[in-house]
Short mmCIF file of C-alpha atoms and ligand atoms in Angstrom, two decimals:
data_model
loop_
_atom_site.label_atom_id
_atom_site.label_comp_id
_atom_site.label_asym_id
_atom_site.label_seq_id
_atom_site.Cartn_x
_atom_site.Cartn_y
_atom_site.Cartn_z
CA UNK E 1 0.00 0.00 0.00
CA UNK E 2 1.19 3.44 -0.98
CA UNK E 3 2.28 6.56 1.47
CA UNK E 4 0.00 8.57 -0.15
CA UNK E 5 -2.98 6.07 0.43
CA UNK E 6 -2.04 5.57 4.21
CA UNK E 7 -2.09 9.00 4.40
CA UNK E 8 -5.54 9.09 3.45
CA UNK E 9 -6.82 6.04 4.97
CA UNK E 10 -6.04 8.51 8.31
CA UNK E 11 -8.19 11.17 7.19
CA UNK E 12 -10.98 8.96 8.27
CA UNK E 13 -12.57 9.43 11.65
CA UNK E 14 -13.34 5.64 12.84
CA UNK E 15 -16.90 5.01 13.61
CA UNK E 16 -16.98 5.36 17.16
CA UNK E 17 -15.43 9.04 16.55
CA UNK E 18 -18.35 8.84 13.72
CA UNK E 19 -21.16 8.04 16.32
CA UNK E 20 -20.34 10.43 18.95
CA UNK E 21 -20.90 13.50 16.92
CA UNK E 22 -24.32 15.52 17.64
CA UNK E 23 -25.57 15.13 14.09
CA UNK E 24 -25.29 11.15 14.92
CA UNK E 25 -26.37 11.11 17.95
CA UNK E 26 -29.32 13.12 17.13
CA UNK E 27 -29.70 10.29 13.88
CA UNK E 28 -29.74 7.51 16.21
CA UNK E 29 -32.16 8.41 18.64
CA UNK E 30 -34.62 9.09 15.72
CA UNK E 31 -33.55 5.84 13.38
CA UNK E 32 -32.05 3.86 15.98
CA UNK E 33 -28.63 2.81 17.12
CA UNK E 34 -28.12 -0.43 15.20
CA UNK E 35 -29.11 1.11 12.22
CA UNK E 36 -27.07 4.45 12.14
CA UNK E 37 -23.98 2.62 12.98
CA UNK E 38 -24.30 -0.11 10.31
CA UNK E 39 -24.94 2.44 7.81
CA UNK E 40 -22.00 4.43 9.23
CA UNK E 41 -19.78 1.11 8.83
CA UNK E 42 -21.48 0.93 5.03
CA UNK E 43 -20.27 4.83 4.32
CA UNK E 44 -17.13 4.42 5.61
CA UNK E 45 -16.31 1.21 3.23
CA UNK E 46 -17.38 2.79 0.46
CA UNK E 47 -14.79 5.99 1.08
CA UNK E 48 -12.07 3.37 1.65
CA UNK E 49 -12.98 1.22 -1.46
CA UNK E 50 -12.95 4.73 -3.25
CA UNK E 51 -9.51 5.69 -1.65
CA UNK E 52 -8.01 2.13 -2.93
CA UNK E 53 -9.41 2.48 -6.56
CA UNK E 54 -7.51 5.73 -6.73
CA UNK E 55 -10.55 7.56 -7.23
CA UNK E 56 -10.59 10.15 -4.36
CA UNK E 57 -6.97 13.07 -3.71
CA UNK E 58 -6.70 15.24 -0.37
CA UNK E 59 -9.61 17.66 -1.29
CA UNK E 60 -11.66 14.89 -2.47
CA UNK E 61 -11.27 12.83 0.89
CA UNK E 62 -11.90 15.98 2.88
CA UNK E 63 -14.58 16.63 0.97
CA UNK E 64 -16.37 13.15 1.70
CA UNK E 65 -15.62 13.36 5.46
CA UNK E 66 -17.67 16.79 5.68
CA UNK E 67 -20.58 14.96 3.97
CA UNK E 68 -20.57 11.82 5.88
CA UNK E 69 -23.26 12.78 8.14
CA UNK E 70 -25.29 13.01 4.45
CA UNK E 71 -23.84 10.17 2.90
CA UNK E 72 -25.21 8.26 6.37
CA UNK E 73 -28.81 10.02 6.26
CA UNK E 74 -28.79 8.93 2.45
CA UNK E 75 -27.54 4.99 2.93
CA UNK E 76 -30.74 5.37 5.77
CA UNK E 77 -32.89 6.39 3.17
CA UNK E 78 -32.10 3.25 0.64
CA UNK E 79 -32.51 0.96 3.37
CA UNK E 80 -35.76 1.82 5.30
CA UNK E 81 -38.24 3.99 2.66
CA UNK E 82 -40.78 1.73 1.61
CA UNK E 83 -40.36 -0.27 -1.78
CA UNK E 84 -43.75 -0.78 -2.19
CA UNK E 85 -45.60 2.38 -2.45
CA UNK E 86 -48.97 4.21 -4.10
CA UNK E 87 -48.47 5.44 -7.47
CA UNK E 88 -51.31 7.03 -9.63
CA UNK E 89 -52.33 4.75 -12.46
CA UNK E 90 -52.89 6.69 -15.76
CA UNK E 91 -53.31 3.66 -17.70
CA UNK E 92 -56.93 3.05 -18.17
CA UNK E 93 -56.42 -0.25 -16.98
CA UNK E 94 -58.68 -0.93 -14.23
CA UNK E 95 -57.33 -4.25 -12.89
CA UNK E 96 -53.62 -3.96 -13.74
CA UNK E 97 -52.24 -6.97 -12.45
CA UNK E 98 -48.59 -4.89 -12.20
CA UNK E 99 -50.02 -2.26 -10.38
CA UNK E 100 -51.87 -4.45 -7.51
CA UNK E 101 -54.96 -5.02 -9.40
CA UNK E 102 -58.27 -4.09 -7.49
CA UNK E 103 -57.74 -1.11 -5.22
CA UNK E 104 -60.33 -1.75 -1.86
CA UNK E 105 -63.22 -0.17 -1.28
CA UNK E 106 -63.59 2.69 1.78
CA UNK E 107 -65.58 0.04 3.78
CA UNK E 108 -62.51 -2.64 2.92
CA UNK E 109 -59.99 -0.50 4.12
CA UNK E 110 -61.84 0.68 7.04
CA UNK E 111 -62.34 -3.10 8.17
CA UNK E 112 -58.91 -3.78 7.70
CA UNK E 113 -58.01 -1.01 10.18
CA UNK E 114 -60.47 -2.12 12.69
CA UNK E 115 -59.29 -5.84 13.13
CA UNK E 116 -55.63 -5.59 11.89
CA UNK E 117 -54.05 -3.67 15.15
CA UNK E 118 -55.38 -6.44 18.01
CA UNK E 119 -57.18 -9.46 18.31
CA UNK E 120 -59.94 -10.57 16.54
CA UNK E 121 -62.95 -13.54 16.57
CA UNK E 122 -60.92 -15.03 13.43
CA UNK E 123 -61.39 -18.24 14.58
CA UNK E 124 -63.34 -18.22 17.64
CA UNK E 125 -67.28 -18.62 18.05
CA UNK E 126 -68.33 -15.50 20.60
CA UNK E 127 -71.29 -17.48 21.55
CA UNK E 128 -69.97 -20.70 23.11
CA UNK E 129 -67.00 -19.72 23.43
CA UNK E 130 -64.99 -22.24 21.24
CA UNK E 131 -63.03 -22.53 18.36
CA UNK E 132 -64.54 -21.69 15.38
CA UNK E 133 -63.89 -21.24 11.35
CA UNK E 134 -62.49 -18.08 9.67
CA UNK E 135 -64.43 -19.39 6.66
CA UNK E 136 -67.81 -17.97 8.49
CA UNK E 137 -66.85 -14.51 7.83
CA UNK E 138 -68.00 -14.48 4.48
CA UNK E 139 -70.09 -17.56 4.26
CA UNK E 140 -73.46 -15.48 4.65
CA UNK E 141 -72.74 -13.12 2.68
CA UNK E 142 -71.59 -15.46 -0.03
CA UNK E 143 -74.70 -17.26 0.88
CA UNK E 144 -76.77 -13.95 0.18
CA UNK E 145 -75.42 -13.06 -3.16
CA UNK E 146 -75.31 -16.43 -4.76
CA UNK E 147 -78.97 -17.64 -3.53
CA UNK E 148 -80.94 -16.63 -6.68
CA UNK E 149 -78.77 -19.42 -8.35
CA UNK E 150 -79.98 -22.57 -9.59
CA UNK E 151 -79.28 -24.44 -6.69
CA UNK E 152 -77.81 -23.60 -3.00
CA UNK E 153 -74.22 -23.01 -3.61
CA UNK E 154 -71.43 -22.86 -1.00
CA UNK E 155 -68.30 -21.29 -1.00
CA UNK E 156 -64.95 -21.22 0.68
CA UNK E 157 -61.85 -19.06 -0.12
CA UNK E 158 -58.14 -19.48 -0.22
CA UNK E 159 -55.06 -17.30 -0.90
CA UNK E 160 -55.74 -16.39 -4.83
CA UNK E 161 -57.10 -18.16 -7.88
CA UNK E 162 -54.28 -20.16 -8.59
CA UNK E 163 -54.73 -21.82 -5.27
CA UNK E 164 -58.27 -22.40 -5.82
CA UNK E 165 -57.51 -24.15 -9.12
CA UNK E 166 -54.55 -26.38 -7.64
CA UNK E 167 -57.18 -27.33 -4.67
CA UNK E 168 -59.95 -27.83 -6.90
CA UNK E 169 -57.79 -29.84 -9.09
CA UNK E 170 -56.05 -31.54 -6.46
CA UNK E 171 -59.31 -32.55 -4.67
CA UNK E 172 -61.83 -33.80 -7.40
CA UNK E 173 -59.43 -35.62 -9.74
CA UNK E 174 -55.95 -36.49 -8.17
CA UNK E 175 -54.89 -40.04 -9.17
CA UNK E 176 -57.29 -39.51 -12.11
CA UNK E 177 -58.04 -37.87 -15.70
CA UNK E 178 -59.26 -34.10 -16.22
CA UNK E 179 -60.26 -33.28 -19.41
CA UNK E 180 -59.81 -30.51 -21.18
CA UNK E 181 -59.99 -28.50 -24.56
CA UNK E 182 -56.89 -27.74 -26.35
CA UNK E 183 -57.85 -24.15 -26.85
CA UNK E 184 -58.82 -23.64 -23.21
CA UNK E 185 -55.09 -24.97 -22.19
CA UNK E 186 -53.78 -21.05 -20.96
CA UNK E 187 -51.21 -19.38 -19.32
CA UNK E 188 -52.04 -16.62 -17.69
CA UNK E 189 -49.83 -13.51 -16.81
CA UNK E 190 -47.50 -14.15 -14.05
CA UNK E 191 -46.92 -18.36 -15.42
CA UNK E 192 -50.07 -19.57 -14.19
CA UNK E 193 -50.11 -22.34 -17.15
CA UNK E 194 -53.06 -24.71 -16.88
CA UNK E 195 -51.15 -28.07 -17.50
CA UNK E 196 -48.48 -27.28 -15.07
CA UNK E 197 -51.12 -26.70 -12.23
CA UNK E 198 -52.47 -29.52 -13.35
CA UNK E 199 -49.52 -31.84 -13.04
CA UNK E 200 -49.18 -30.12 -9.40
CA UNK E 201 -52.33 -31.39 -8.45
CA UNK E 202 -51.77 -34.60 -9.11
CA UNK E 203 -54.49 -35.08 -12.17
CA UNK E 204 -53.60 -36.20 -15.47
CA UNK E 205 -54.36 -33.66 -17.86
CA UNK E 206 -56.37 -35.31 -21.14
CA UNK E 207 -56.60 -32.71 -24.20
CA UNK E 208 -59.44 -32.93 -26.56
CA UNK E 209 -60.53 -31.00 -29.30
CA UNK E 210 -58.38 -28.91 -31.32
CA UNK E 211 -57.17 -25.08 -30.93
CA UNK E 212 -60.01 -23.36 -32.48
CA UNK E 213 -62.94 -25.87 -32.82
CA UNK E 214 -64.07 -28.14 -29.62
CA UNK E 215 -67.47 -30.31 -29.79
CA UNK E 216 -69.38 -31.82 -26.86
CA UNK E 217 -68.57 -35.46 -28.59
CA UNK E 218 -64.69 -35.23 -27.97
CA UNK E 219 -65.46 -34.46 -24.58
CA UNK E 220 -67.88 -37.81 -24.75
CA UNK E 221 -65.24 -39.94 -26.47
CA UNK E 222 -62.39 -38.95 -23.88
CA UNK E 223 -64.59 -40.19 -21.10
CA UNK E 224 -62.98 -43.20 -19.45
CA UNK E 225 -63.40 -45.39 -15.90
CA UNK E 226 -60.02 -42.63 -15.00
CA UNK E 227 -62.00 -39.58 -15.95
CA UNK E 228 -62.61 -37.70 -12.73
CA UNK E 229 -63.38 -33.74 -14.34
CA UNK E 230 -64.49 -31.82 -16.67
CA UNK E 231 -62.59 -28.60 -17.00
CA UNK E 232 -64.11 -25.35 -18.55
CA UNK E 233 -61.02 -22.40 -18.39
CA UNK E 234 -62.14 -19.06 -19.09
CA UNK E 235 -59.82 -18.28 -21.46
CA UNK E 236 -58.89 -14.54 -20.15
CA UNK E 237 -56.15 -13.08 -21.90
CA UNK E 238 -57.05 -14.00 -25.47
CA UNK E 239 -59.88 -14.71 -27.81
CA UNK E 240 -60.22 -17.03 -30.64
CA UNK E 241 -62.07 -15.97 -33.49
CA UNK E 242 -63.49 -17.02 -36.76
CA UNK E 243 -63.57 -21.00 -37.60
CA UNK E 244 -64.57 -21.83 -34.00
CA UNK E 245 -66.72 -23.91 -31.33
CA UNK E 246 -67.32 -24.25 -28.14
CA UNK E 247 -69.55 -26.72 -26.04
CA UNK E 248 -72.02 -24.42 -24.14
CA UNK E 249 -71.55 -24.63 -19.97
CA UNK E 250 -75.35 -26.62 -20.26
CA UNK E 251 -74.05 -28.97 -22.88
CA UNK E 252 -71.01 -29.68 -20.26
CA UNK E 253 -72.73 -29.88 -17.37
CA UNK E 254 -75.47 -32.52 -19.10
CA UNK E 255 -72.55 -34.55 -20.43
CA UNK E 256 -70.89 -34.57 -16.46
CA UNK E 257 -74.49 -36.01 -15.02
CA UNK E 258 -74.86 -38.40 -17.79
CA UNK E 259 -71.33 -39.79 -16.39
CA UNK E 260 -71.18 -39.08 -13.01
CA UNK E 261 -68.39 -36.70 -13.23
CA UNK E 262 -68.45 -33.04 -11.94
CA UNK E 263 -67.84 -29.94 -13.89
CA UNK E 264 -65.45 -27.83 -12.83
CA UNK E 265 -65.07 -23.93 -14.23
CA UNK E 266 -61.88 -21.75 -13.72
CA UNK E 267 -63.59 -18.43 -14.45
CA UNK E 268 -60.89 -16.28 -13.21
CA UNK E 269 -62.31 -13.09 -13.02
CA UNK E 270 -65.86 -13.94 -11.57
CA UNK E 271 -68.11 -11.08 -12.19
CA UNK E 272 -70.75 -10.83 -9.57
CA UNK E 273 -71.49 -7.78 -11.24
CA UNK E 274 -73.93 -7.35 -14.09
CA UNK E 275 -71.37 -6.24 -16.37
CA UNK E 276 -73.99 -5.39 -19.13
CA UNK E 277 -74.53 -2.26 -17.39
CA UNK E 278 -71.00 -1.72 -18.66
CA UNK E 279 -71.74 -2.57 -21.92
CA UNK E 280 -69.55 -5.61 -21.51
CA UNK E 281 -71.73 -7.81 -23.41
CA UNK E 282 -69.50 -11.47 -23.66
CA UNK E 283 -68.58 -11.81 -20.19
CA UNK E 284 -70.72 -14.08 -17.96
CA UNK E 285 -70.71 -14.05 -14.31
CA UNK E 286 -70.63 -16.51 -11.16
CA UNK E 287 -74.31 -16.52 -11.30
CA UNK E 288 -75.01 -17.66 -14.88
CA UNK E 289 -72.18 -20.59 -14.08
CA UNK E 290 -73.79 -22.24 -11.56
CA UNK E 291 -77.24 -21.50 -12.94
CA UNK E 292 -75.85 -23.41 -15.58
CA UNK E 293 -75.42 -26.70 -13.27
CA UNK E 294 -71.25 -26.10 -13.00
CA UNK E 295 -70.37 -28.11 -9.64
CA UNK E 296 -67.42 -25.68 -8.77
CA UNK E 297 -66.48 -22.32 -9.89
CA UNK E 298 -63.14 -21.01 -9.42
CA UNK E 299 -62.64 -16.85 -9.19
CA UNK E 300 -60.07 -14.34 -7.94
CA UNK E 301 -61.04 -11.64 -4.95
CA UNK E 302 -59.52 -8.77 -6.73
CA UNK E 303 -60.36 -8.69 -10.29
CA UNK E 304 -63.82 -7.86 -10.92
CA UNK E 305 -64.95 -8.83 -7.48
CA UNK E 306 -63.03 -5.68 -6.55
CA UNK E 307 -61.84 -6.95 -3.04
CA UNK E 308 -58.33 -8.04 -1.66
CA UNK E 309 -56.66 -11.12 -3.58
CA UNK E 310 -58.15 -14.32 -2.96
CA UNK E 311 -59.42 -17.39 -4.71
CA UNK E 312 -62.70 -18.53 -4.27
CA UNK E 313 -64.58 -22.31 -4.77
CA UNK E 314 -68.44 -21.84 -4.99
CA UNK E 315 -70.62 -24.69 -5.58
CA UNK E 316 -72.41 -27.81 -4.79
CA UNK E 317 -72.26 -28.49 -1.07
CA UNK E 318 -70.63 -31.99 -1.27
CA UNK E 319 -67.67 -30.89 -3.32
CA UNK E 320 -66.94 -27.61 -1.27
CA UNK E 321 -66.99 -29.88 2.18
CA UNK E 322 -64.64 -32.90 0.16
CA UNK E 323 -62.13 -29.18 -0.55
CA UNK E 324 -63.03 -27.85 3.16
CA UNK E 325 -61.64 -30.66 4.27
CA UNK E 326 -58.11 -31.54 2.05
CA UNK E 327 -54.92 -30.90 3.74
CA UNK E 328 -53.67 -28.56 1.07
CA UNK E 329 -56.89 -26.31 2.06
CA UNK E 330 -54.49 -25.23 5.51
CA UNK E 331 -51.47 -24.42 3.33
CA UNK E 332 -53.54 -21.89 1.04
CA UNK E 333 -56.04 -20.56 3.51
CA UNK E 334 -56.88 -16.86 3.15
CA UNK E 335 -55.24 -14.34 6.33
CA UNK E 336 -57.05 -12.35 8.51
CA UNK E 337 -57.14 -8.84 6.91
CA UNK E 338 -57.93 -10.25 3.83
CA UNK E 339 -61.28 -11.63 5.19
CA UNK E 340 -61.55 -8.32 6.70
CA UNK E 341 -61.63 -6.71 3.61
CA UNK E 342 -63.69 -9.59 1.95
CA UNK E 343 -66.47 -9.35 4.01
CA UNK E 344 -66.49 -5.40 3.67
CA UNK E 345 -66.60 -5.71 -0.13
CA UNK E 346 -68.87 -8.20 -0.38
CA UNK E 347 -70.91 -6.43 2.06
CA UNK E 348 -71.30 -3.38 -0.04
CA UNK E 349 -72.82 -5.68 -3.14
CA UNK E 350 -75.66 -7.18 -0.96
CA UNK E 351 -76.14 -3.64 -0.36
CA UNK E 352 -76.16 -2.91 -4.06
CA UNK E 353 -73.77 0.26 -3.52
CA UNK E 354 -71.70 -0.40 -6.49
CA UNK E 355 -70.35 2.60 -6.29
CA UNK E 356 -68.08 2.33 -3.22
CA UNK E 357 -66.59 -0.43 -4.94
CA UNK E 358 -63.45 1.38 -6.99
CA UNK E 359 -63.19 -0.94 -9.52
CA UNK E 360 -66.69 -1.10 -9.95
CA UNK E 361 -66.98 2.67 -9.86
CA UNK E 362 -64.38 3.41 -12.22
CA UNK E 363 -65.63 0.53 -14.74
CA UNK E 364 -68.72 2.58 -14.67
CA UNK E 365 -67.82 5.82 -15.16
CA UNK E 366 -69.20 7.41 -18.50
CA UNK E 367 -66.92 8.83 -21.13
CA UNK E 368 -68.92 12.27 -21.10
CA UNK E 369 -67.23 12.31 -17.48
CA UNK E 370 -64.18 11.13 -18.46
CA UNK E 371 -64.06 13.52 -21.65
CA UNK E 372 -64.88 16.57 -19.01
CA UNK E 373 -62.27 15.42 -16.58
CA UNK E 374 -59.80 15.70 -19.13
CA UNK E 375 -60.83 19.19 -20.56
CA UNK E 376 -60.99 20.17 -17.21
CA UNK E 377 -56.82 19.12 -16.51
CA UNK E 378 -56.22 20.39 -20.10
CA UNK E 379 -57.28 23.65 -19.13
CA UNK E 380 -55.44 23.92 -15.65
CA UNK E 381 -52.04 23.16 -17.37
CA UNK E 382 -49.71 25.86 -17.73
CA UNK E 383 -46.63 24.92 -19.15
CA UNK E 384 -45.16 26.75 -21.88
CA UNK E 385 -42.87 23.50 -23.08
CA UNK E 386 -46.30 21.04 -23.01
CA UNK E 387 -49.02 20.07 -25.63
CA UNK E 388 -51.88 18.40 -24.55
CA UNK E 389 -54.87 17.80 -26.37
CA UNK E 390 -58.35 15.71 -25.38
CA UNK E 391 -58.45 12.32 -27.88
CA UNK E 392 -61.25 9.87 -27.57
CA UNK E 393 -59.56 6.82 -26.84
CA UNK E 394 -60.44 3.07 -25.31
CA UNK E 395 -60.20 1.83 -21.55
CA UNK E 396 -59.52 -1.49 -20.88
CA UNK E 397 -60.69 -3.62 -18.10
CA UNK E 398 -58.10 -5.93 -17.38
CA UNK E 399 -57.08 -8.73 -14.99
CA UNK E 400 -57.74 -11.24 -17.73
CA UNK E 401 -61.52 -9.91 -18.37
CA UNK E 402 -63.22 -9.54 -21.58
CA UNK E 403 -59.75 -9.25 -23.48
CA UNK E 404 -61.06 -7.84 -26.43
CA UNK E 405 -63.95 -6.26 -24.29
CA UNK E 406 -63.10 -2.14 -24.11
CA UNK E 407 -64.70 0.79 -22.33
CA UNK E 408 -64.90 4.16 -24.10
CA UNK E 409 -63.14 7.26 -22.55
CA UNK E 410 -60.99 10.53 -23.38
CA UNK E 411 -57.28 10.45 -23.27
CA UNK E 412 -55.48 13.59 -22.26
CA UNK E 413 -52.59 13.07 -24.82
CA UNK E 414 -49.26 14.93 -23.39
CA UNK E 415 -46.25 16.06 -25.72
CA UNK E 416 -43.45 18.39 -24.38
CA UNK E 417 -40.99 20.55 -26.55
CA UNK E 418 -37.83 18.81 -25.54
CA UNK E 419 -38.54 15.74 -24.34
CA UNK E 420 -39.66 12.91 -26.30
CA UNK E 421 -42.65 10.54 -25.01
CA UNK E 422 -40.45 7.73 -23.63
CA UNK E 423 -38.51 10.58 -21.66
CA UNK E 424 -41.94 12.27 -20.48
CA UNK E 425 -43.29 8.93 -19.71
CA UNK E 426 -40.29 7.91 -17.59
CA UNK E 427 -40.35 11.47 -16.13
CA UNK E 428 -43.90 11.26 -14.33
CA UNK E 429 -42.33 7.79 -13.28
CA UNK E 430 -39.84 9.27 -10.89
CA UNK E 431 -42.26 11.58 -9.64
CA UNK E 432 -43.45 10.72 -6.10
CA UNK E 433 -45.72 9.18 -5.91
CA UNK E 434 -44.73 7.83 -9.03
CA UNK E 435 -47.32 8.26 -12.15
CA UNK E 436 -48.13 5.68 -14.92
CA UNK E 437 -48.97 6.54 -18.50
CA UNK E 438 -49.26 4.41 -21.62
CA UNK E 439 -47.45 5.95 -24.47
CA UNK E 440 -48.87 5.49 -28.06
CA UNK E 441 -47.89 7.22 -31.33
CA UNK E 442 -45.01 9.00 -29.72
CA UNK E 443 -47.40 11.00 -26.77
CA UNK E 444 -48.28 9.80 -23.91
CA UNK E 445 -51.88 8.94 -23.06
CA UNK E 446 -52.94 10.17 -19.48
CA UNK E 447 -56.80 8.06 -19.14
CA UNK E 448 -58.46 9.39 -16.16
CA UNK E 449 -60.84 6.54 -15.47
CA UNK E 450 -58.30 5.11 -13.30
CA UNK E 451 -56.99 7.96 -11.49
CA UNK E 452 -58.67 8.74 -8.28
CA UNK E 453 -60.85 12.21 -8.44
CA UNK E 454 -58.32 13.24 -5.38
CA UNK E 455 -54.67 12.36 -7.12
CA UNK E 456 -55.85 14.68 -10.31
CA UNK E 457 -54.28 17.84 -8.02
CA UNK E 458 -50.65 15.76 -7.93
CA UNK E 459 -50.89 14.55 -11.64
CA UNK E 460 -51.44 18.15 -12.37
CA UNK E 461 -48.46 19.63 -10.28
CA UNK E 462 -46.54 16.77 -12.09
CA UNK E 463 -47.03 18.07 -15.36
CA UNK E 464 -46.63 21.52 -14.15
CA UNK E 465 -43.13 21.02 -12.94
CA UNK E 466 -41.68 18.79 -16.18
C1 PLP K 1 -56.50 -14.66 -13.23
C2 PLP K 1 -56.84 -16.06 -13.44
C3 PLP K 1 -56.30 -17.06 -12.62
C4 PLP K 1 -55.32 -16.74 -11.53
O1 PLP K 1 -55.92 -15.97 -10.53
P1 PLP K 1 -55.04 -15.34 -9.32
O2 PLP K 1 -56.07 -14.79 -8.40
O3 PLP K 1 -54.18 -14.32 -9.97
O4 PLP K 1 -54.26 -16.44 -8.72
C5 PLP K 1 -56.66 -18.36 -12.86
N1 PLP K 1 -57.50 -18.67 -13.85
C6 PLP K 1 -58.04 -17.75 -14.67
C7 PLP K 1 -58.96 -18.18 -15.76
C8 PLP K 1 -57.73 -16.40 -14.49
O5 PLP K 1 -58.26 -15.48 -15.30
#
């Protein structure tokens, strides 16, 4: 090691010198000890690593011991501010799986905050005083809202979708044959892939059909002494048009009770939601499945249910108690604030406020709103390096609904003098809280479906200050 470096090395206070300082001391009482110091230690190694690589002369090293103090408040910083955090989606997309799909309802949230801080009757009947089910939470309610169908469904809920479907799976048909179309065989975002769940569970996956074209007699002629399911997956983040059929859910669910085997439907997004009154026209719902006869129906908590993420079995009573009661059912159960929000959300639909449902809310929203929203942002933006102008544009709804299914609105679409859309667009993404815009023939597309009426003040000072 040279002279010159030794001499540098010394220009380093240790960290005990470090930690008695004011500055530090004052750090530490608000961050903590254990904290301050290892980020002190974490400082200090960089300046000697720096020192080493020749990087830093007298002035330079004198200059990084004034700014320690900094360089420690800023190595804080990294550590402890939160990674996840809120940012204002400008997409349009109402359940963006990226961006934490369904926000909760008022009512959700407030739940949450009730029960989270203490102890709660998760699992504990108040009336005789012994242990009870977290699965009653929602069963009423669930109870409620599906009793117009066909026949009296029941319903229990696990950690997400994919859970449901690898319980569902695991329960009805392991050891035996599921089958299946070949154009119903999906992967959904985030590698959910239906033949790898399915060799998970334990079920042998049997393909019939073809891609585009399925018919209820290559169900029939796949049915064997192994056959244990028939498995309907909504097919979410695609459509297949043209030269194509489909057995109808009735046409499935006669073929199952002609052989004695149940019907099982991955729906995914299960609408309990009229979603007509969207003008979502191809989508059908929870209801219309088991009005249909399926045995179980499989559906996430936070797509169009709008609640926290979840998976959730409804059907026939005998299959729901044979999934009650599998082991696996204890490995994927559903936590405590998560039925707190559930039961808020579900709640507010037996109460028909659709409204206090976000997703719901902002599904609904009309583009006449939308368009005046925009105009209204246009016209508060005062930036002599920005172009904005109001374009009719599309909405989508997301989470693996209606893929080809679009809702109408009016895209505010943003250019700036020196800065070209990708720049702009990754711009309002360091912005705190951080701001999400599609970009689309080189401007970006602010859609204000999805931004909340009270984050249109910080998208505007956003813009303002680019
Ligand atoms: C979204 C989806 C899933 C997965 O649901 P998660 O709640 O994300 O686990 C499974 N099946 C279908 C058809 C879906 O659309």
């Amino acid at each position: 090691m040279s002279q010159a470096a030794n001499a540098l090395y010394r220009k380093l206070p240790s960290v005990d010198e470090l930690l008695r300082t004011t500055a530090m001391l004052e750090l530490a009482v608000r961050e903590g000890n254990a904290v301050v110091a290892e980020a002190t230690r974490v400082v200090l190694a960089r300046l000697r690593e720096e020192i080493a690589a020749g990087h830093l002369d007298t002035a330079g090293v004198d200059l990084a011991v004034t700014g320690i103090h900094d360089a420690v408040e800023r190595e804080l910083r990294r550590n402890l501010a939160p990674s996840l955090r809120p940012v204002i989606n400008a997409t349009g997309v109402v359940l963006h799986t990226n961006l934490g799909r369904a926000p909760l309802s008022r009512p959700a949230i407030e739940r949450i905050a009730a029960t989270a801080g203490g102890y709660s009757n998760l699992e504990f009947d108040l009336e005789t005083g012994q242990r009870g089910k977290r699965d009653v939470h929602v069963q009423r309610l669930f109870a409620k809202l599906l009793g117009p169908a066909a026949y009296e469904a029941h319903t229990v809920v696990v950690n997400n979708c994919a859970a449901a479907v690898l319980l569902a799976l695991n329960t009805l048909a392991e050891g035996g044959e599921v089958i299946v179309s070949r154009g119903e065989l999906v992967e959904i975002g985030g590698s959910f892939r239906v033949p790898e769940i399915m060799a998970k569970s334990g079920a042998t996956l049997r393909e019939v059909g073809t891609t585009n074209r399925t018919r209820i007699a290559d169900y029939e002629n796949a049915i064997t002494e192994r056959t244990r399911l028939l498995l309907r997956v909504h097919r979410s983040n695609f459509a297949i048009v043209g030269f194509t059929e489909q057995p109808s859910l009735e046409e499935l669910v006669a073929l199952g009770k002609k052989h004695k085997v149940p019907v099982l439907e991955d729906q995914g997004n299960g609408s309990l939601f009229d979603l007509r009154q969207v003008g979502v026209n191809n989508e059908s719902g929870v209801m219309e499945s088991l009005r249909a006869g399926v045995d179980v129906v499989t559906y996430s908590g936070d797509k169009l249910l709008g609640g926290p993420q979840a998976g959730i079995l409804s059907g026939r009573k005998e299959w729901i108690a044979k999934i009650r009661s599998n082991a696996l059912f204890r490995a994927l159960r559903l936590d405590k604030l998560a039925y707190a929000a559930l039961e808020a959300t579900l709640a507010e639909y037996v109460r028909g406020s659709y409204d206090t449902v976000p997703a719901l809310r902002m599904m609904r929203i009309s583009a006449d709103v939308l368009r005046m929203r925009a105009e209204a942002l246009k016209a508060r933006l005062r930036h002599p390096k920005l172009a904005a102008e109001v374009v009719a544009g599309e909405s989508v709804i997301g989470g693996g609904t209606a893929p080809t299914a679009t809702l109408p609105t009016f895209l505010l679409a943003v250019t700036h003098k020196d800065l070209s859309a990708d720049e702009l667009q990754a711009r309002l993404r360091a912005n705190d809280p951080p701001i999400i815009a599609r970009v689309d023939e080189g401007r970006v597309m602010l859609d204000l479906r999805t931004v909340f009426e009270e984050q249109v003040a910080a998208l505007q000072e956003a813009l303002s200050r680019l």
